[in-house]
PDB file of C-alpha atoms in Angstrom:
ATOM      1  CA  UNK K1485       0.000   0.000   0.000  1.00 92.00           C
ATOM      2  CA  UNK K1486       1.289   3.083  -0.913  1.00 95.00           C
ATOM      3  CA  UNK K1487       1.491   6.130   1.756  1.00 97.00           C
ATOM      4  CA  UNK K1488       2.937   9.866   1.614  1.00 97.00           C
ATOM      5  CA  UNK K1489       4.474  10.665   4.906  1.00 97.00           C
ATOM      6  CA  UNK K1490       6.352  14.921   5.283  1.00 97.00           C
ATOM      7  CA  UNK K1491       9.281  15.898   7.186  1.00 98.00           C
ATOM      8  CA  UNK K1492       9.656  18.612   8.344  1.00 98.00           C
ATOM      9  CA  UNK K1493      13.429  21.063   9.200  1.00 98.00           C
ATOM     10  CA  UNK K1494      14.327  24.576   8.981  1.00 98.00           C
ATOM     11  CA  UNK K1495      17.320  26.868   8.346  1.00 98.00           C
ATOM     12  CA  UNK K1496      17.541  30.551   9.176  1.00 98.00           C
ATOM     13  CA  UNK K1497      19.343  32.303   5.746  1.00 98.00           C
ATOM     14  CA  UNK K1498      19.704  35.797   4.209  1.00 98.00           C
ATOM     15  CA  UNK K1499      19.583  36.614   0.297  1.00 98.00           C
ATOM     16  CA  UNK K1500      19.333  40.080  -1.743  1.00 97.00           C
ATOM     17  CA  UNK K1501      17.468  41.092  -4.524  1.00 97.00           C
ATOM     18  CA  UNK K1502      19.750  42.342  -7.304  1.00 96.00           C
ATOM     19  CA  UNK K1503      20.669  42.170 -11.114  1.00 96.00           C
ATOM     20  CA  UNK K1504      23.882  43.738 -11.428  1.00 95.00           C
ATOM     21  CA  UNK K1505      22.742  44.622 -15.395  1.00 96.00           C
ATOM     22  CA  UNK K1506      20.355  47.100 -14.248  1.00 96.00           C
ATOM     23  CA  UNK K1507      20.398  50.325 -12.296  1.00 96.00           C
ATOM     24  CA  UNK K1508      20.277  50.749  -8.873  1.00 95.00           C
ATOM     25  CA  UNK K1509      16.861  52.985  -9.396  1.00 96.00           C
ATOM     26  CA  UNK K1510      16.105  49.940 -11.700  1.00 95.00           C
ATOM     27  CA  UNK K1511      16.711  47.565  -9.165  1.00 95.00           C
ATOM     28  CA  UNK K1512      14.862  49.140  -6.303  1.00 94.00           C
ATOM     29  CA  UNK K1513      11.597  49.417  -8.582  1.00 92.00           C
ATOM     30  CA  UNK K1514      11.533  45.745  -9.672  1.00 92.00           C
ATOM     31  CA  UNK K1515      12.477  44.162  -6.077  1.00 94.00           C
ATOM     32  CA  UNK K1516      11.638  47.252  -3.671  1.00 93.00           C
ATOM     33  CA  UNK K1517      13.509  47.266  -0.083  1.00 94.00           C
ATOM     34  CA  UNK K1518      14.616  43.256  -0.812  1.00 95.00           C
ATOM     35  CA  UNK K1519      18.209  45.237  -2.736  1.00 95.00           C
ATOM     36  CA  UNK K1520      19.229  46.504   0.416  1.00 95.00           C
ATOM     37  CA  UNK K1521      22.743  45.545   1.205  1.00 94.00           C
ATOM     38  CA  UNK K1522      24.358  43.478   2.721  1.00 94.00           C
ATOM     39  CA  UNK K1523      20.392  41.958   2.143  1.00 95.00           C
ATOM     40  CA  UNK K1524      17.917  40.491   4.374  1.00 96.00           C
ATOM     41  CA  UNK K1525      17.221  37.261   6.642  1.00 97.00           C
ATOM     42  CA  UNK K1526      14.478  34.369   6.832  1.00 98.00           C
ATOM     43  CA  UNK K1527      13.869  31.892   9.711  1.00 98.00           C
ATOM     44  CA  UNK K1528      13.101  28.975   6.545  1.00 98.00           C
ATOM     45  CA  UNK K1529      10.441  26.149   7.445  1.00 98.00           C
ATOM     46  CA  UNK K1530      11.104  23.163   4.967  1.00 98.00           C
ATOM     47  CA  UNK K1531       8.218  20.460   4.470  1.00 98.00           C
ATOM     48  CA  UNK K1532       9.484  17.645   2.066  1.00 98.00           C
ATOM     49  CA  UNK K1533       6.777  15.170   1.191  1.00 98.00           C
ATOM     50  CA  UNK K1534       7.737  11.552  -0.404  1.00 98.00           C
ATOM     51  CA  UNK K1535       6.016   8.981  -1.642  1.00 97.00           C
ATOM     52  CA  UNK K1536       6.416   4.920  -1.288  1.00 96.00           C
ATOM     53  CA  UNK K1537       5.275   1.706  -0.330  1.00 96.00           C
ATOM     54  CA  UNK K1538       4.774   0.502   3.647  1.00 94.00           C
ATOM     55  CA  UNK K1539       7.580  -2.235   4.255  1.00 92.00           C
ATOM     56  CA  UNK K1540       6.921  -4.936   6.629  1.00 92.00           C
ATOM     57  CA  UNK K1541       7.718  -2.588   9.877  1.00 91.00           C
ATOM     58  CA  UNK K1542       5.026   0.088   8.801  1.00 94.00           C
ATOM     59  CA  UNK K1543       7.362   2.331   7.173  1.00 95.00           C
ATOM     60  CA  UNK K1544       7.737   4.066   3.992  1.00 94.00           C
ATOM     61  CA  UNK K1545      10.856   5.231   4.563  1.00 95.00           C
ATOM     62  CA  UNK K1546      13.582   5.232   8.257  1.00 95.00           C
ATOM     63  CA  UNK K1547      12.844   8.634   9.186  1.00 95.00           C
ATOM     64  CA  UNK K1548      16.381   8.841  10.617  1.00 95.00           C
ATOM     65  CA  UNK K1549      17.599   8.062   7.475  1.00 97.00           C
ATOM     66  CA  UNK K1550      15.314  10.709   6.021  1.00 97.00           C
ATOM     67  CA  UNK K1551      16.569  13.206   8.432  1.00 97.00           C
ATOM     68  CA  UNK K1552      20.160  12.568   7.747  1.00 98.00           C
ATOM     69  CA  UNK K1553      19.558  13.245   4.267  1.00 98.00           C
ATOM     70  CA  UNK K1554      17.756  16.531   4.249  1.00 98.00           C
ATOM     71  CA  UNK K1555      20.407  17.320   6.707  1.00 98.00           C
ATOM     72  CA  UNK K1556      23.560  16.533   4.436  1.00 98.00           C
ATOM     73  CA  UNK K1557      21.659  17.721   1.187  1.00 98.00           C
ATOM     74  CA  UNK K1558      19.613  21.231   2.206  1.00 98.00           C
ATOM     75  CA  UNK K1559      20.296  22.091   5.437  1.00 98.00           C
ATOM     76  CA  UNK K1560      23.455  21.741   6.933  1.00 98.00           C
ATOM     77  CA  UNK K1561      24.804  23.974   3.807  1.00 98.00           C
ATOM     78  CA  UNK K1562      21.760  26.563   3.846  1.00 98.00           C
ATOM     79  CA  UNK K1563      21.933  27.039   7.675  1.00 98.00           C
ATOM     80  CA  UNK K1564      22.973  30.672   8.498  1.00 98.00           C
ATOM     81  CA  UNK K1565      24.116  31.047   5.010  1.00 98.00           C
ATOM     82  CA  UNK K1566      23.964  33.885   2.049  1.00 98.00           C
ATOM     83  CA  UNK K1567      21.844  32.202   0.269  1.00 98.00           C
ATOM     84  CA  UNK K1568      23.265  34.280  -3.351  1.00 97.00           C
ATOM     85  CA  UNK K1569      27.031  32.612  -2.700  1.00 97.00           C
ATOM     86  CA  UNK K1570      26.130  29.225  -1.300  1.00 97.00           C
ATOM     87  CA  UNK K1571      25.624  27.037  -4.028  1.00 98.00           C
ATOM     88  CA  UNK K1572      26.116  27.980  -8.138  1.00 97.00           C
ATOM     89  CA  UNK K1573      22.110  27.953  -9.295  1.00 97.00           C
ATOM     90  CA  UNK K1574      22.051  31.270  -7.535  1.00 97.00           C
ATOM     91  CA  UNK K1575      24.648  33.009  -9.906  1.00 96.00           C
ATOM     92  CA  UNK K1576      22.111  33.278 -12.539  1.00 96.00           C
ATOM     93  CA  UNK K1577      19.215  32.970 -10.794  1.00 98.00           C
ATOM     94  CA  UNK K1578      17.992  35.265  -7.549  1.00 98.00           C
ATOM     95  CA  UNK K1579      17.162  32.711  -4.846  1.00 98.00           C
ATOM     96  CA  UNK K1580      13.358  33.875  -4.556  1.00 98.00           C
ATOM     97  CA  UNK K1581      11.179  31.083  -2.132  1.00 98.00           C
ATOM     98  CA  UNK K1582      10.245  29.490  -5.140  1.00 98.00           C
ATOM     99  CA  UNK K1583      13.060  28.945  -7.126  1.00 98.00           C
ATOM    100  CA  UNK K1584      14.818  27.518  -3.937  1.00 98.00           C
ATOM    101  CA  UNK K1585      12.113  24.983  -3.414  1.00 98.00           C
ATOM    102  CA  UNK K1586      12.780  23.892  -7.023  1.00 98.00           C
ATOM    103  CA  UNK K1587      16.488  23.798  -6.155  1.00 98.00           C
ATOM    104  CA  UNK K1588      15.959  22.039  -2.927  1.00 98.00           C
ATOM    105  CA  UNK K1589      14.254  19.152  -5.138  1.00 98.00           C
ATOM    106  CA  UNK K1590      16.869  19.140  -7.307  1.00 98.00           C
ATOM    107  CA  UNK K1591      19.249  18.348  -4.650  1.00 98.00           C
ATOM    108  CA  UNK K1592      16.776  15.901  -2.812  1.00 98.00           C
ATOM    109  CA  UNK K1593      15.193  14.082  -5.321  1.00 98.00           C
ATOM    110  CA  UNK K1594      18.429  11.472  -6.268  1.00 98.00           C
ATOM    111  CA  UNK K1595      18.144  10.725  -3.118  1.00 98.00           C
ATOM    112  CA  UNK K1596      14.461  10.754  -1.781  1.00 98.00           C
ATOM    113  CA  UNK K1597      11.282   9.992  -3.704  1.00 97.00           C
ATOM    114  CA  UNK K1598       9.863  13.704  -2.999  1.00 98.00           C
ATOM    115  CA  UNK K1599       6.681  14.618  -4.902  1.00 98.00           C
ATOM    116  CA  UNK K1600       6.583  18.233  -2.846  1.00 98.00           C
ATOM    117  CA  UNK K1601       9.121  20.309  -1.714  1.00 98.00           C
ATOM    118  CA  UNK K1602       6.980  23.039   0.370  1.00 98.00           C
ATOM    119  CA  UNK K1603       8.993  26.226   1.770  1.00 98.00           C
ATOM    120  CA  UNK K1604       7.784  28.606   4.207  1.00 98.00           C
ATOM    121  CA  UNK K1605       9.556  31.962   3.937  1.00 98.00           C
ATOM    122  CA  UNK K1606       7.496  33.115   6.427  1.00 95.00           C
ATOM    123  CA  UNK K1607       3.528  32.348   7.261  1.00 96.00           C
ATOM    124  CA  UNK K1608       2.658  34.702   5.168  1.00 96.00           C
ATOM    125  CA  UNK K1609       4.765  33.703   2.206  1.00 98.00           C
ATOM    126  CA  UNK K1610       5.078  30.387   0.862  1.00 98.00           C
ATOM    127  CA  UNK K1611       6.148  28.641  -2.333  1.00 98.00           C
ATOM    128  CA  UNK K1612       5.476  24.788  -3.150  1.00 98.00           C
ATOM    129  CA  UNK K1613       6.993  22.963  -6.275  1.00 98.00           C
ATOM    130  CA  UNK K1614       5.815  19.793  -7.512  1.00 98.00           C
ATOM    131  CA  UNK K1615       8.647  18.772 -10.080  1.00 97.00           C
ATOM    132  CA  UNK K1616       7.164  20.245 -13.167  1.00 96.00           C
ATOM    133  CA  UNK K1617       9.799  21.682 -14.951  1.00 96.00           C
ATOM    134  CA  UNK K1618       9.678  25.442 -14.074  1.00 96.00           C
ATOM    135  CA  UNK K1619       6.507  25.494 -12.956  1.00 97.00           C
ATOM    136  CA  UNK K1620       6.123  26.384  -9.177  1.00 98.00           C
ATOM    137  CA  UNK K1621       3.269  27.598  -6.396  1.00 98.00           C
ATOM    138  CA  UNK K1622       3.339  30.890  -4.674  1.00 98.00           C
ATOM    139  CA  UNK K1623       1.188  31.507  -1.863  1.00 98.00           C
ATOM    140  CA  UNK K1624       0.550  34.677  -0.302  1.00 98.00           C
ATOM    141  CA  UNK K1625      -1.449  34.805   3.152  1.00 98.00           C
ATOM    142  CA  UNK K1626      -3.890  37.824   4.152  1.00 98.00           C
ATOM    143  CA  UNK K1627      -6.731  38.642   6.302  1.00 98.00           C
ATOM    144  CA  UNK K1628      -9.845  41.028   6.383  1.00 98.00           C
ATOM    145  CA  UNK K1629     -12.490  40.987   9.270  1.00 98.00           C
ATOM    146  CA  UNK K1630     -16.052  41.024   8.336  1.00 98.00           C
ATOM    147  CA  UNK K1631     -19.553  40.691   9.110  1.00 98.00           C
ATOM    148  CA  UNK K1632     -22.630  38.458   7.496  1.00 98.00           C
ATOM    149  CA  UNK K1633     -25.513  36.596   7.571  1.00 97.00           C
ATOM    150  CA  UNK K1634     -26.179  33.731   6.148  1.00 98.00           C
ATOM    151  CA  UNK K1635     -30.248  33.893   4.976  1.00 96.00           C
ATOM    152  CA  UNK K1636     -31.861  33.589   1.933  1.00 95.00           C
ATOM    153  CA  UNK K1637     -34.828  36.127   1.332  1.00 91.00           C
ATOM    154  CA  UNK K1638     -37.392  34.383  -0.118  1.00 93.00           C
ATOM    155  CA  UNK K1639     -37.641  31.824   3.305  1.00 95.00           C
ATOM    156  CA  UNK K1640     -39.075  32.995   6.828  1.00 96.00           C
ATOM    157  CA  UNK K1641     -36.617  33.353   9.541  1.00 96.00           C
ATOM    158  CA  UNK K1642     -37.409  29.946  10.706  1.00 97.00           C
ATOM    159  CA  UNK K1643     -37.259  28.483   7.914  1.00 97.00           C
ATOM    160  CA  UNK K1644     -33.340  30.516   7.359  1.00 96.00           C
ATOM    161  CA  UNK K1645     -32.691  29.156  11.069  1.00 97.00           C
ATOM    162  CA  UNK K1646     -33.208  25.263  10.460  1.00 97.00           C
ATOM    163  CA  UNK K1647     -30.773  25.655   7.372  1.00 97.00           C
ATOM    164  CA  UNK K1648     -28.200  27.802   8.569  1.00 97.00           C
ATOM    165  CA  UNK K1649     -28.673  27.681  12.399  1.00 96.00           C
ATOM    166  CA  UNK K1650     -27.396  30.755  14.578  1.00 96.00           C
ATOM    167  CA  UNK K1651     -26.188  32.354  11.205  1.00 97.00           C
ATOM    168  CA  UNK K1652     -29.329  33.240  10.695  1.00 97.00           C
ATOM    169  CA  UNK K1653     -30.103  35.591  13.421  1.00 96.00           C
ATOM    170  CA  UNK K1654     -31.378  38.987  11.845  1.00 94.00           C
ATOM    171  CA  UNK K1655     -28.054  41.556  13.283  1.00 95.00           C
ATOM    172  CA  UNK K1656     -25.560  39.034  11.559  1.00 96.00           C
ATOM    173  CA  UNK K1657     -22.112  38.343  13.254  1.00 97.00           C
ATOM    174  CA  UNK K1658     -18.315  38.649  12.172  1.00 97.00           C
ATOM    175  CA  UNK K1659     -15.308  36.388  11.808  1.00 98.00           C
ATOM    176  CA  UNK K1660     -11.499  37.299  11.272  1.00 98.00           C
ATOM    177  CA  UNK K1661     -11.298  36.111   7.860  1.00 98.00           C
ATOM    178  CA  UNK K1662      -8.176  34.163   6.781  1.00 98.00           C
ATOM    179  CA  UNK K1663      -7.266  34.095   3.066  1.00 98.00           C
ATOM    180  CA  UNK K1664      -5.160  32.559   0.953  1.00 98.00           C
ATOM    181  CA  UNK K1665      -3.804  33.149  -2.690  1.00 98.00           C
ATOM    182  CA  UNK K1666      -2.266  30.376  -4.809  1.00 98.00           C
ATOM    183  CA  UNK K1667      -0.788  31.735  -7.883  1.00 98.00           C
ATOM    184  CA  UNK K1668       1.321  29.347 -10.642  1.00 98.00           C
ATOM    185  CA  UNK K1669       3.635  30.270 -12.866  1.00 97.00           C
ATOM    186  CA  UNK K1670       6.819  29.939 -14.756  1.00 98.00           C
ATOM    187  CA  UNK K1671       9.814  30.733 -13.027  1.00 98.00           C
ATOM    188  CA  UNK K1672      11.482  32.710 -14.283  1.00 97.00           C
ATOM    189  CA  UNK K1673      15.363  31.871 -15.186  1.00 96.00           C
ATOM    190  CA  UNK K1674      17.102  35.237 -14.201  1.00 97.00           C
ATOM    191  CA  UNK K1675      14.274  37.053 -11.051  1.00 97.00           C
ATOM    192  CA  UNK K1676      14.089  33.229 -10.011  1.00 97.00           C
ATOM    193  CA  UNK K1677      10.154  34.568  -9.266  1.00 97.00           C
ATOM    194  CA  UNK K1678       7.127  33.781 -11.255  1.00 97.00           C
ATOM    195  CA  UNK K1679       5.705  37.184 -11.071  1.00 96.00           C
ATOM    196  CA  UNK K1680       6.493  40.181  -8.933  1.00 94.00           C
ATOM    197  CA  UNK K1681       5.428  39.693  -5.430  1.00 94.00           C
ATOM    198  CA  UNK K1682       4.905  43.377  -4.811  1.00 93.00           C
ATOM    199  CA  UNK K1683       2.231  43.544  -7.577  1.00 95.00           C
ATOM    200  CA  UNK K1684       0.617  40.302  -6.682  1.00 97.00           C
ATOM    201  CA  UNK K1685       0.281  41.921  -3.048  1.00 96.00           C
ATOM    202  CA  UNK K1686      -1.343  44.653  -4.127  1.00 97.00           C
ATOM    203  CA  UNK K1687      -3.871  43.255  -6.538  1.00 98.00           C
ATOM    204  CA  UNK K1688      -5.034  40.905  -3.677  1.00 98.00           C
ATOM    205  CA  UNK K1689      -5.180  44.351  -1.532  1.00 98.00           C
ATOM    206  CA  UNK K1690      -7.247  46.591  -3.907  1.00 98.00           C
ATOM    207  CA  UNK K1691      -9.664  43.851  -5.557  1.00 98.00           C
ATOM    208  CA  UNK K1692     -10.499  41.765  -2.179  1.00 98.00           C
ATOM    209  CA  UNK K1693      -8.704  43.291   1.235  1.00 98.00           C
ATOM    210  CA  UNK K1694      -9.592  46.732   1.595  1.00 98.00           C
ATOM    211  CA  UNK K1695     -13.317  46.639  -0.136  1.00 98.00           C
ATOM    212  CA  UNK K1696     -13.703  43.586   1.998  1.00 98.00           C
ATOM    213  CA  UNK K1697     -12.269  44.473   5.398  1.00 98.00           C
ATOM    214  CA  UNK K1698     -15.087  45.911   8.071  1.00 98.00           C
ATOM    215  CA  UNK K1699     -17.935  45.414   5.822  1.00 98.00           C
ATOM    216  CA  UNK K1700     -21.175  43.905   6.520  1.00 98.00           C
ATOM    217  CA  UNK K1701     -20.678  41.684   3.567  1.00 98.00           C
ATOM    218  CA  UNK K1702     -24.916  41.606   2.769  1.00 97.00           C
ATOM    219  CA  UNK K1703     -25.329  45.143   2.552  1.00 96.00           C
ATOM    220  CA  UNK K1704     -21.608  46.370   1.541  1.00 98.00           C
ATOM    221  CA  UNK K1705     -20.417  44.180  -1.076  1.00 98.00           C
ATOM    222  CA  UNK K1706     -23.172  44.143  -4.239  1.00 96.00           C
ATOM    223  CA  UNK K1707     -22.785  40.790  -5.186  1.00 97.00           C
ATOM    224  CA  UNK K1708     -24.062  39.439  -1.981  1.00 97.00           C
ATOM    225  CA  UNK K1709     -26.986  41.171  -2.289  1.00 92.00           C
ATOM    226  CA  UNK K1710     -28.354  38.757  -3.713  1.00 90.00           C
ATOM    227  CA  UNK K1711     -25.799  35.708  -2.555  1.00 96.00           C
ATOM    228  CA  UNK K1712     -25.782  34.066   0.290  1.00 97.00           C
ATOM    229  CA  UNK K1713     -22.391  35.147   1.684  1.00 98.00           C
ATOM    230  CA  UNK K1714     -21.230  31.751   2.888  1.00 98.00           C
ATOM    231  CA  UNK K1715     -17.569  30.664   3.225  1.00 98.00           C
ATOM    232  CA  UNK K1716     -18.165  29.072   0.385  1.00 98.00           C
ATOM    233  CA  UNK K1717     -19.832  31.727  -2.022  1.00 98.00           C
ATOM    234  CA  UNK K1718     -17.413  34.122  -0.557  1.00 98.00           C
ATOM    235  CA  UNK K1719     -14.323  31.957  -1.988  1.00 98.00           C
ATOM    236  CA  UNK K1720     -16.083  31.736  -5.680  1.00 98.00           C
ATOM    237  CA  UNK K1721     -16.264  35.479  -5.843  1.00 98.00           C
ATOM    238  CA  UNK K1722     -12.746  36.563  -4.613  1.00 98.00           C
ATOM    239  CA  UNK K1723     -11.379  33.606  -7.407  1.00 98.00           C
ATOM    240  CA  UNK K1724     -13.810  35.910  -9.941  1.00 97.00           C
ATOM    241  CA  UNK K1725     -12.442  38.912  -8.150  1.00 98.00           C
ATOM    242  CA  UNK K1726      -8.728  38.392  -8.614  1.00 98.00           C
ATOM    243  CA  UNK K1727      -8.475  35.924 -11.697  1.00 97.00           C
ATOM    244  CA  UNK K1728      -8.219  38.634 -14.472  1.00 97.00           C
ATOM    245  CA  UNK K1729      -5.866  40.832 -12.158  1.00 98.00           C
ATOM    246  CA  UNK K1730      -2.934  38.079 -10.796  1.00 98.00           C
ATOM    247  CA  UNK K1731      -3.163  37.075 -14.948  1.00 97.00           C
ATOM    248  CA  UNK K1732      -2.015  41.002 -15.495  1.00 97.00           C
ATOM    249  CA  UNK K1733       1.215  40.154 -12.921  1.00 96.00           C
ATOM    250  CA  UNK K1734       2.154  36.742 -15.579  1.00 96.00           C
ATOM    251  CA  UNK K1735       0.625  34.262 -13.099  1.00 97.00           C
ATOM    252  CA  UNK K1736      -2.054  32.302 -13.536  1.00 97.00           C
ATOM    253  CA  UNK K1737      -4.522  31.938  -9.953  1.00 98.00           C
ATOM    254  CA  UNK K1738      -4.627  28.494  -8.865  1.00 98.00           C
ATOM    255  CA  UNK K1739      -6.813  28.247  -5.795  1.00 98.00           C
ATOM    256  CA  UNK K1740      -8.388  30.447  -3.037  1.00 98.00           C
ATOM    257  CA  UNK K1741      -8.317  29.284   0.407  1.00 98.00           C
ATOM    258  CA  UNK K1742     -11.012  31.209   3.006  1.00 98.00           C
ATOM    259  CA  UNK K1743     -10.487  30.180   6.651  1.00 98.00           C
ATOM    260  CA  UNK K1744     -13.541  31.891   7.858  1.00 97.00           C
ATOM    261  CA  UNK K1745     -12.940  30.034  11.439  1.00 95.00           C
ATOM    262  CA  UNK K1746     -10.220  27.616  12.918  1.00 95.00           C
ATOM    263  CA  UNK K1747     -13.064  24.836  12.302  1.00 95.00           C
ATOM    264  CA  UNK K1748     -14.596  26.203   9.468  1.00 95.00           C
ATOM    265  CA  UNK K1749     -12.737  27.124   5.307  1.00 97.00           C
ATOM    266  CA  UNK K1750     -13.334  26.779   1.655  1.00 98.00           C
ATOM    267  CA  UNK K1751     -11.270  25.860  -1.101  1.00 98.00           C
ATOM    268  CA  UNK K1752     -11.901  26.564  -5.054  1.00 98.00           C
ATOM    269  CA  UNK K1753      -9.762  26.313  -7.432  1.00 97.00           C
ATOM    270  CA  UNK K1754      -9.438  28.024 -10.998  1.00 91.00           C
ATOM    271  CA  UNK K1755      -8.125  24.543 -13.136  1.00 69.00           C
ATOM    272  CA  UNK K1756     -10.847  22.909 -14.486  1.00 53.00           C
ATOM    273  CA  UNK K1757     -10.340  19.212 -13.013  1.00 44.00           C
ATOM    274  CA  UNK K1758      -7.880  20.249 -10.350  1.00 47.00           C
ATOM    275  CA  UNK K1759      -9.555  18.708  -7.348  1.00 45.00           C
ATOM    276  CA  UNK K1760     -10.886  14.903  -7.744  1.00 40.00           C
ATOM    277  CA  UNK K1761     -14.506  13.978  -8.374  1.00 40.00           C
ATOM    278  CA  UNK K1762     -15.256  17.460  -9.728  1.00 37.00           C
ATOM    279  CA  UNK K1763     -16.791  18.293 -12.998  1.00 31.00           C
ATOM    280  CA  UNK K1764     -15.101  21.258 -15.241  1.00 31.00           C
ATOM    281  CA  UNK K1765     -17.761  22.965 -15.832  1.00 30.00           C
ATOM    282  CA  UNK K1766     -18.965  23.896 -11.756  1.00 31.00           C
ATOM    283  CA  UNK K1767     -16.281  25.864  -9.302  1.00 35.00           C
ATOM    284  CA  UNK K1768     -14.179  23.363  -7.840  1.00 35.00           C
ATOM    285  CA  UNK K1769     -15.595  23.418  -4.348  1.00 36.00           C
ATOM    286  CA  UNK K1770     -12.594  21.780  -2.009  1.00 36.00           C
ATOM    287  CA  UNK K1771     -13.022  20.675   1.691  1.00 34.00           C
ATOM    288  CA  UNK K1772     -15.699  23.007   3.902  1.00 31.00           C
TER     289      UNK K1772
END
């Protein structure tokens, strides 16, 4: 029987932004404060996930032997390191999150049978590469507070409460909202990024964040006049929200994640077919 089991390590690192063939005004437009010199540092969190058959003692793999690995490979050499000098694919290319979890594969996978490498920059940042090529996963983590109530107009109140429960009561209530944005791309062979991270930040910001954040999402946000403003329904319309504007950055958006509570989030995705079970044609509703 086949099982994926993760391990987890971490390294703490620094790395700069900078392409010595442009300007420094150049520079500091395309990366921002990431060209300051001598650069900047990251406490890393590494999740490598592998893939095998369970052996007669339950195991896919010796986890000590796992350990030692990721040790001798990634970490002992990364650990308090400048990340642009310590090893040669970061002469060419700027060790962004992403491109480092595709080198990190590189350096694991002769060794390991990885099918994700996933690296934390920090929890708010995250890449994830899957061995495709250039093709990587960006992740960017954001939050908005809001208020709703789930009800649909054309039912009594009662009839609202036995569907949706408490959610129902007339006033509403709020919830710290938790989002996050899955973008793909190509990486790209000289930024090492697969689009630019301050752009992607900002069209999250002006399309969902600030016409989201401390709203009564019923009566402040058109589109739920109408729809119910669920977890779920809220998910759909930030994908619709922000599909056209991360495909202006040269990323593609791959899924939406809304933690509305720690017990409660929505997933959809924007690839036909991505999640199992699913039909192209409806939005890819993930785990609720």
């Amino acid at each position: 029987m086949e099982c994926i089991i993760n391990r987890r390590a971490q390294f703490s690192a620094s790395h700069r932004y900078w392409l010595p063939e442009l300007s420094e005004a150049e520079n500091q437009a395309k990366f921002g404060p990431c060209t300051r010199a001598p650069g900047h540092g990251h406490n890393y969190v590494l999740y490598v996930s592998m893939l095998g058959e369970l052996d007669q003692y339950g195991m896919v793999l010796n986890l000590s032997d796992v350990k030692k690995v990721i040790k001798q490979e990634v970490t002992s050499q990364l650990d308090f390191s400048y990340l642009n000098d310590v090893w040669p694919e970061f002469q060419d290319t700027l060790p962004t999150t992403e491109y480092l979890a595709q080198v990190i594969w590189q350096r694991l996978s002769p060794h390991l049978p990885i099918i994700k490498i996933q690296l934390f920059e920090h929890p708010e940042l995250w890449a994830d590469y899957t061995g495709n090529g250039m093709e990587a996963y960006l992740t960017i983590s954001t939050h908005f507070s809001a208020a709703h109530r789930l009800a649909l107009p054309t039912l009594s109140y009662d009839e609202n409460v036995e569907i949706y429960g408490k959610c129902a009561r007339p006033n509403g209530h709020g919830h710290n909202y938790h989002l996050e944005v899955t973008v793909k791309g190509e990486v790209d062979s000289r930024t090492g990024m697969i689009a630019d991270l301050e752009e992607l930040q900002t069209a999250i910001a002006q399309h969902v964040v600030e016409p989201f954040d401390h709203t009564f999402l019923n009566k402040d946000i058109p589109y739920f006049e109408k729809v119910v403003p669920t977890a779920e329904n809220i998910a759909v319309h930030i994908r619709d929200l922000l599909r056209d504007p991360i495909a202006q950055t040269g990323a593609s958006l791959h899924k939406i994640k809304l933690i509305e509570s720690p017990n409660n989030s929505a997933e959809v995705y924007c690839t036909a077919n991505t999640v199992p079970g699913t039909m192209a044609a409806r939005p890819e509703l993930a785990s609720v």
